[in-house]
mmCIF file of C-alpha atoms in Angstrom:
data_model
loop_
_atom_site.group_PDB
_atom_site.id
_atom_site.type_symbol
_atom_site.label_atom_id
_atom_site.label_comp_id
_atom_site.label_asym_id
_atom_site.label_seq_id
_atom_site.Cartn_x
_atom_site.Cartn_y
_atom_site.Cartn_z
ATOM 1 C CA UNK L 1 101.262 80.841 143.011
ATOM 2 C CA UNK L 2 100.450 79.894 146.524
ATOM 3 C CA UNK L 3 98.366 83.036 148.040
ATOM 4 C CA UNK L 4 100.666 85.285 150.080
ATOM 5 C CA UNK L 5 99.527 88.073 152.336
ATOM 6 C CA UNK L 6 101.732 90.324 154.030
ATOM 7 C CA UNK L 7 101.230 93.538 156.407
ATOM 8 C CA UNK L 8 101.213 96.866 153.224
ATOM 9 C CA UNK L 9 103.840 98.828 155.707
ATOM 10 C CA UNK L 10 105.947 98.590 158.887
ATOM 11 C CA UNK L 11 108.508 100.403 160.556
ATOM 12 C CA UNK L 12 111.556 99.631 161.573
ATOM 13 C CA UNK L 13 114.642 101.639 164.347
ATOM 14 C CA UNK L 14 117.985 101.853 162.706
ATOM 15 C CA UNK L 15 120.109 99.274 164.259
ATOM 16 C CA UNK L 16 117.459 96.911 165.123
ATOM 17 C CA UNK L 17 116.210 93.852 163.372
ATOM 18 C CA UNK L 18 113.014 94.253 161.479
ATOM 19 C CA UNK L 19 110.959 90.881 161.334
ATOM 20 C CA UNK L 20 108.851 90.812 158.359
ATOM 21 C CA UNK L 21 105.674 88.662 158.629
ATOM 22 C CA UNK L 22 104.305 86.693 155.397
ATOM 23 C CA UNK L 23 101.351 84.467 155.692
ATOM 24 C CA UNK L 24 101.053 81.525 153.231
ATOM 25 C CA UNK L 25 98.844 78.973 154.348
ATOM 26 C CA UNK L 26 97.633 76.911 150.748
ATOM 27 C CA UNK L 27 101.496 76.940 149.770
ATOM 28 C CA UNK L 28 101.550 73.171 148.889
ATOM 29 C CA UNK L 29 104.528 70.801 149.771
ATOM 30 C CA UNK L 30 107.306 71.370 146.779
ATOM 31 C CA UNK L 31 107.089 75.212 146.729
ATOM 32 C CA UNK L 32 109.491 77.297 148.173
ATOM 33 C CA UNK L 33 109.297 80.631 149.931
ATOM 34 C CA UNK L 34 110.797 83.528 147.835
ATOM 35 C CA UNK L 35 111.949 87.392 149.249
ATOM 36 C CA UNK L 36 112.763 90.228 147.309
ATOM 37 C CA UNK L 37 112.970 93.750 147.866
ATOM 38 C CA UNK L 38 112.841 96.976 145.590
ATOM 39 C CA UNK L 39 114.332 99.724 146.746
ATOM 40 C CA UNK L 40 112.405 103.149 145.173
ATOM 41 C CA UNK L 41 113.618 103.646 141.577
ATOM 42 C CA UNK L 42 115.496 100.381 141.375
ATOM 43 C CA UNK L 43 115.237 96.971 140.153
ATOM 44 C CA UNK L 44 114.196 93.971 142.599
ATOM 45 C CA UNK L 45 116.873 92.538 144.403
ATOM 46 C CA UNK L 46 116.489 89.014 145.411
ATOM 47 C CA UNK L 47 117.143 88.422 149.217
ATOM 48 C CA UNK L 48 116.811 84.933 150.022
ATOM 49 C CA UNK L 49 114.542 81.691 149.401
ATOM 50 C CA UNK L 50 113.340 78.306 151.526
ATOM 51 C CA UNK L 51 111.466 75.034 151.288
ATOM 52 C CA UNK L 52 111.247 74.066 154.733
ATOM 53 C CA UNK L 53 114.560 74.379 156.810
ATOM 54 C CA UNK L 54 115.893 78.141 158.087
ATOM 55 C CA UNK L 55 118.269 79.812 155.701
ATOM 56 C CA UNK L 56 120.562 82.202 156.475
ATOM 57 C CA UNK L 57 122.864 84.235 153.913
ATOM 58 C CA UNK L 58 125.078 87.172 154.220
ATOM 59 C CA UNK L 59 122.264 89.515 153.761
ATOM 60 C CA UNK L 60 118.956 88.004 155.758
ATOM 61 C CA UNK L 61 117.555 85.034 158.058
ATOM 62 C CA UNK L 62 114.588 83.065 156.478
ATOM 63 C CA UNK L 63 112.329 81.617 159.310
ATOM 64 C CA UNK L 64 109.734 78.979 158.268
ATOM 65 C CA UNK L 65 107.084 77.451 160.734
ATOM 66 C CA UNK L 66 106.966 74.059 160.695
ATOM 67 C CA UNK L 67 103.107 73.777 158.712
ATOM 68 C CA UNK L 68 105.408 75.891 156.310
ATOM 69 C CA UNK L 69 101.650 77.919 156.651
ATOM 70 C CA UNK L 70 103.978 81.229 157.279
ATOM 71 C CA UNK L 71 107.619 82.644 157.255
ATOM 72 C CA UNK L 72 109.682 85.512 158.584
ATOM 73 C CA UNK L 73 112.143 87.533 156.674
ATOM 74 C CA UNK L 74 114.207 88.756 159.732
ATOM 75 C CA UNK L 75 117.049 91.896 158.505
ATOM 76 C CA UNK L 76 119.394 91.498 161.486
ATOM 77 C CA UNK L 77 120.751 95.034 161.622
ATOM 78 C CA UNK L 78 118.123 97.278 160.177
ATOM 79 C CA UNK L 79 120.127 100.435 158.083
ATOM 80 C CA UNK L 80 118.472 103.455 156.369
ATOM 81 C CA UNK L 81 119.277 101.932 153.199
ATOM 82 C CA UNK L 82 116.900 99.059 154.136
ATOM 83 C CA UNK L 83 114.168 101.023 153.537
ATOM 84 C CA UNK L 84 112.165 99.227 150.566
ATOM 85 C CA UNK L 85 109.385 97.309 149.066
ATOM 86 C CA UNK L 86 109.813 93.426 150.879
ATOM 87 C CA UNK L 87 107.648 90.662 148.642
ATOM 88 C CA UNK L 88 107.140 87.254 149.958
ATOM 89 C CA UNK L 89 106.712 85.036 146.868
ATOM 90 C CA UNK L 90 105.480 80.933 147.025
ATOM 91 C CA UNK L 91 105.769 80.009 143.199
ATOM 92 C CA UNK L 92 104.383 76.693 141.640
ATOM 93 C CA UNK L 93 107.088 73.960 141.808
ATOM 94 C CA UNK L 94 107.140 74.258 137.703
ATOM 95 C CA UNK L 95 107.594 77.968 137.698
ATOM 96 C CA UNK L 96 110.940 78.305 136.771
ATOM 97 C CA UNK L 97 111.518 81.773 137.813
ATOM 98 C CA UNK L 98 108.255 83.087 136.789
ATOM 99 C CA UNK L 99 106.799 85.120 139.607
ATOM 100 C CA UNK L 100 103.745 86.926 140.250
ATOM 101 C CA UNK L 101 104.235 89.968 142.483
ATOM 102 C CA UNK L 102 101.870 90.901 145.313
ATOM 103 C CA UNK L 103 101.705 94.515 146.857
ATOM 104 C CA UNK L 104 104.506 93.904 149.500
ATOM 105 C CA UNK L 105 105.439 95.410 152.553
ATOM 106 C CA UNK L 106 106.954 98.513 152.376
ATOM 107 C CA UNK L 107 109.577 99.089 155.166
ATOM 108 C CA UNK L 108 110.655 101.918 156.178
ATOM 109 C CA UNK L 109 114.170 102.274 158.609
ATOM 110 C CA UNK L 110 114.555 105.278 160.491
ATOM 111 C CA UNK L 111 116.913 107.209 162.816
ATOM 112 C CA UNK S 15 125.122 87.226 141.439
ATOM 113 C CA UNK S 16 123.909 87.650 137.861
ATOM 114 C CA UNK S 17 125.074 90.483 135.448
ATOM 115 C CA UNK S 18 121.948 92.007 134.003
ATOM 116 C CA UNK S 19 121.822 95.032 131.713
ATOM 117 C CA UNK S 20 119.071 97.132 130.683
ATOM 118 C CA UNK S 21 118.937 100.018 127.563
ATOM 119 C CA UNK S 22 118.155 102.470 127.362
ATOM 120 C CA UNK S 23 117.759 103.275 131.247
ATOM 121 C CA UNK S 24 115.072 105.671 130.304
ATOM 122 C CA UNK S 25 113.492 107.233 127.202
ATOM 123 C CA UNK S 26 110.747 110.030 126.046
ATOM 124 C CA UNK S 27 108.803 108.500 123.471
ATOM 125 C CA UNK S 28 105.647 110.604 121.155
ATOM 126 C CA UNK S 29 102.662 108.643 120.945
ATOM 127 C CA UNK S 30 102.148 106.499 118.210
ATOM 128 C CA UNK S 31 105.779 105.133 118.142
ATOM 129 C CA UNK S 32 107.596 102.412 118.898
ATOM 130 C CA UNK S 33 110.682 101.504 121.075
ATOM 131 C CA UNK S 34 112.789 98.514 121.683
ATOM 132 C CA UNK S 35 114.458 97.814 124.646
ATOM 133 C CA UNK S 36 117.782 95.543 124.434
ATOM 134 C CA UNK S 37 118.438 92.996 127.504
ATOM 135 C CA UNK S 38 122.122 91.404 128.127
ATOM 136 C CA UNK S 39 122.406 88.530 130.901
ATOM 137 C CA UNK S 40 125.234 86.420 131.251
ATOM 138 C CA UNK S 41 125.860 83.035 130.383
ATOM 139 C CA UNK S 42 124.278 81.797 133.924
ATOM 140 C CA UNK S 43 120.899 82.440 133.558
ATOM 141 C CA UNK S 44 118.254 80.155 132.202
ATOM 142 C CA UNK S 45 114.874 82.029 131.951
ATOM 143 C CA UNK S 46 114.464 85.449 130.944
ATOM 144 C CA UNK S 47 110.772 87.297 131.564
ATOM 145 C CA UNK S 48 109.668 90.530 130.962
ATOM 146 C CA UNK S 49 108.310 92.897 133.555
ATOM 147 C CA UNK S 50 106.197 95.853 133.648
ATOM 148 C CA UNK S 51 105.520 98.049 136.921
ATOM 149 C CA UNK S 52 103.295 101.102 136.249
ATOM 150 C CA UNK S 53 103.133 103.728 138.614
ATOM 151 C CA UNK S 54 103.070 103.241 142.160
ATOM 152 C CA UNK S 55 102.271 99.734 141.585
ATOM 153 C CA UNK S 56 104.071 96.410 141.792
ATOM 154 C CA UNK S 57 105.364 94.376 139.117
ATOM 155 C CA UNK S 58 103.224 92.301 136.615
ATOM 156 C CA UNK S 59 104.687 89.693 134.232
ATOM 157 C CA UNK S 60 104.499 90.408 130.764
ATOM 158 C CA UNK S 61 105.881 87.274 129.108
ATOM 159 C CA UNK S 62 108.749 84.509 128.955
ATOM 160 C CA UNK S 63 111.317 85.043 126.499
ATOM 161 C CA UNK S 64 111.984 81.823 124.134
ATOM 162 C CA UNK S 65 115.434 81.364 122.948
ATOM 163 C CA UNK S 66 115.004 80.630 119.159
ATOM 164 C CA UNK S 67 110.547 80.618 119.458
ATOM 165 C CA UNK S 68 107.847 83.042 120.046
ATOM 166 C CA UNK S 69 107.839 84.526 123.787
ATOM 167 C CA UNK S 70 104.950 83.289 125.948
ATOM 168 C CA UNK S 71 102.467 85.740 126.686
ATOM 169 C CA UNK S 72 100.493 86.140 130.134
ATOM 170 C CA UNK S 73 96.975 87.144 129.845
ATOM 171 C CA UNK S 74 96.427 90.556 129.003
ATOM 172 C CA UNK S 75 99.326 90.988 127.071
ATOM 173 C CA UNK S 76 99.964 90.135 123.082
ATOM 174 C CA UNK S 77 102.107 90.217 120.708
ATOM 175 C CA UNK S 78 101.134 92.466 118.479
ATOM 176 C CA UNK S 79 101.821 94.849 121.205
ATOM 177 C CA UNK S 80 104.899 93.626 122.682
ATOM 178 C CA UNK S 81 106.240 91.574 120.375
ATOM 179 C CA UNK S 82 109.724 90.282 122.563
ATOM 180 C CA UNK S 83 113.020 88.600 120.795
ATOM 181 C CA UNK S 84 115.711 85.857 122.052
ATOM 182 C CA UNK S 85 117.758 85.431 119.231
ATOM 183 C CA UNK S 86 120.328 83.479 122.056
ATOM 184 C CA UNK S 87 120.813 82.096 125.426
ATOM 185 C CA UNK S 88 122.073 85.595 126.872
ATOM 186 C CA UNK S 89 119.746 88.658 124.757
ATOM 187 C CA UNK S 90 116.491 89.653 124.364
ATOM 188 C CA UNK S 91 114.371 92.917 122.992
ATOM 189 C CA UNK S 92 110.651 93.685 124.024
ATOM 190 C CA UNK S 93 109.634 96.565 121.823
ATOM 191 C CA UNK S 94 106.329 98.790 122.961
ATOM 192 C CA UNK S 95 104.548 99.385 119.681
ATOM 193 C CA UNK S 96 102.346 101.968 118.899
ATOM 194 C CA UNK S 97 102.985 103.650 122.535
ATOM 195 C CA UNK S 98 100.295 106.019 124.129
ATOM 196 C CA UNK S 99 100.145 107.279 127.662
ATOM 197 C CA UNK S 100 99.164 104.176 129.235
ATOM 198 C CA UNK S 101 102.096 102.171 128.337
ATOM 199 C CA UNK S 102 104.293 104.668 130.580
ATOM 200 C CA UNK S 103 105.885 102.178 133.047
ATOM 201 C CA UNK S 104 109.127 100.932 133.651
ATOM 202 C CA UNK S 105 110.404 97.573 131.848
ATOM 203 C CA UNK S 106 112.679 95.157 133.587
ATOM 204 C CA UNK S 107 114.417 92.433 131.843
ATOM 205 C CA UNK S 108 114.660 89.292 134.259
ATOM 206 C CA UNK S 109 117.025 86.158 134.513
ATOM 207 C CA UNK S 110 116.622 83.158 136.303
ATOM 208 C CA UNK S 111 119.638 80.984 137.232
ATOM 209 C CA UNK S 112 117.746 77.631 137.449
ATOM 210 C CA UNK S 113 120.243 76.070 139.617
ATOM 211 C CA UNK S 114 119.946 78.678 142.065
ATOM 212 C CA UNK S 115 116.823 79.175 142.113
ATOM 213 C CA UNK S 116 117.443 83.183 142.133
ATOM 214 C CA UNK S 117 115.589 85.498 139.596
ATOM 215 C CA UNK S 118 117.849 88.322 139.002
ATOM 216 C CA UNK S 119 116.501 91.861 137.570
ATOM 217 C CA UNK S 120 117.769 94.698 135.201
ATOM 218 C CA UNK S 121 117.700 98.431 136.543
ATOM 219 C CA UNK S 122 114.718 98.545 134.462
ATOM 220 C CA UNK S 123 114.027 101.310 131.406
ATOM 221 C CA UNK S 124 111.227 103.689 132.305
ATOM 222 C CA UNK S 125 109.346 105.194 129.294
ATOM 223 C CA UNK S 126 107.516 108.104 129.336
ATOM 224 C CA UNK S 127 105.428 108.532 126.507
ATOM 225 C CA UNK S 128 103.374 112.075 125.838
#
């Protein structure tokens, strides 16, 4: 996997969107951008992935520079039950699902 | 998004013994891995399940030890053998829809073993 580093812990105001910074500058030209959160005493959830272009789905907005050296995971409406472990994830191209899970940021939403 | 399901949820195992933990995906997913996450830290691949073959191991993990099933497309066991202490984790079950590209995850089964 392309090396990812992310901040360990950020907060976050209920109601506002939290911008999670990933870093992942050797991530070579085929491999996409994976996020997935765990909330405590559940299973990851997956949240949204990209090769190059922004995505946007129901739950997040996936913002990748143009090097594709780093991304941002951007929650638009921050809630309480946001609070969780975020990974950023850059697989090999031949992975096929296999991923290797770094420390994450863990994200905490409050009042 | 993809039905996984995990059992048992959670178990208390003696040292020494074995358990085997059953996975159920549905007929969507692809891949299916098996995770462990010990305590208070993040998830580490144990192996890929083969449909039909052996499971491929990552380093540091063997078979002996974790010896994982995939009798079909949607099911697959890993069994802890010979459990002590330091096994005490909890297991996920994974599935990956290839065209998606999403890996999907069990509730997990957390094992405590005294």
């Amino acid at each position: 996997d392309a090396k990812t580093t992310q901040p360990p812990s950020m907060d976050c105001a209920e109601g506002r969107a939290a911008n999670l910074p990933c870093n992942h500058s050797t991530i070579s030209g085929n491999e996409y951008v994976y996020w997935y959160r765990q909330i405590h005493s559940q299973g990851p959830q997956y949240i949204i992935h990209g090769l190059k272009n922004n995505e946007t789905n129901e739950m997040a907005s996936l913002i990748i520079t143009e090097d594709r050296k780093s991304s941002t995971l951007i929650l638009p409406h921050a809630t309480l039950r946001d609070t969780a472990v975020y990974y950023c994830i850059a697989p090999p191209t031949d992975s096929w699902g296999k991923l290797q899970f770094g420390a994450g940021t863990q994200v905490v939403v409050t009042p | 998004s993809a039905v996984i399901s995990q059992k048992p949820s959670r178990d208390i195992c003696q040292r020494g013994t074995s358990l085997t933990i059953q996975c159920q995906v549905d007929s969507q997913v692809t891949m299916m891995f098996w995770y462990r996450q010990q305590p208070g830290q993040s998830l580490t691949l144990i192996a890929t399940a083969n449909q039909g073959s052996e499971a491929t191991y990552e380093s540091g993990f063997v078979i002996d030890k974790f010896p994982i099933s995939r009798p079909n497309l949607t099911f697959s066991t890993l069994t802890v053998s010979n459990m002590s202490p330091e096994d005490s984790s909890i297991y996920l079950c994974s599935g990956y829809r290839r065209h998606t590209g999403e890996l999907f995850f069990g509730e997990g089964s957390r094992l405590t073993v005294l």
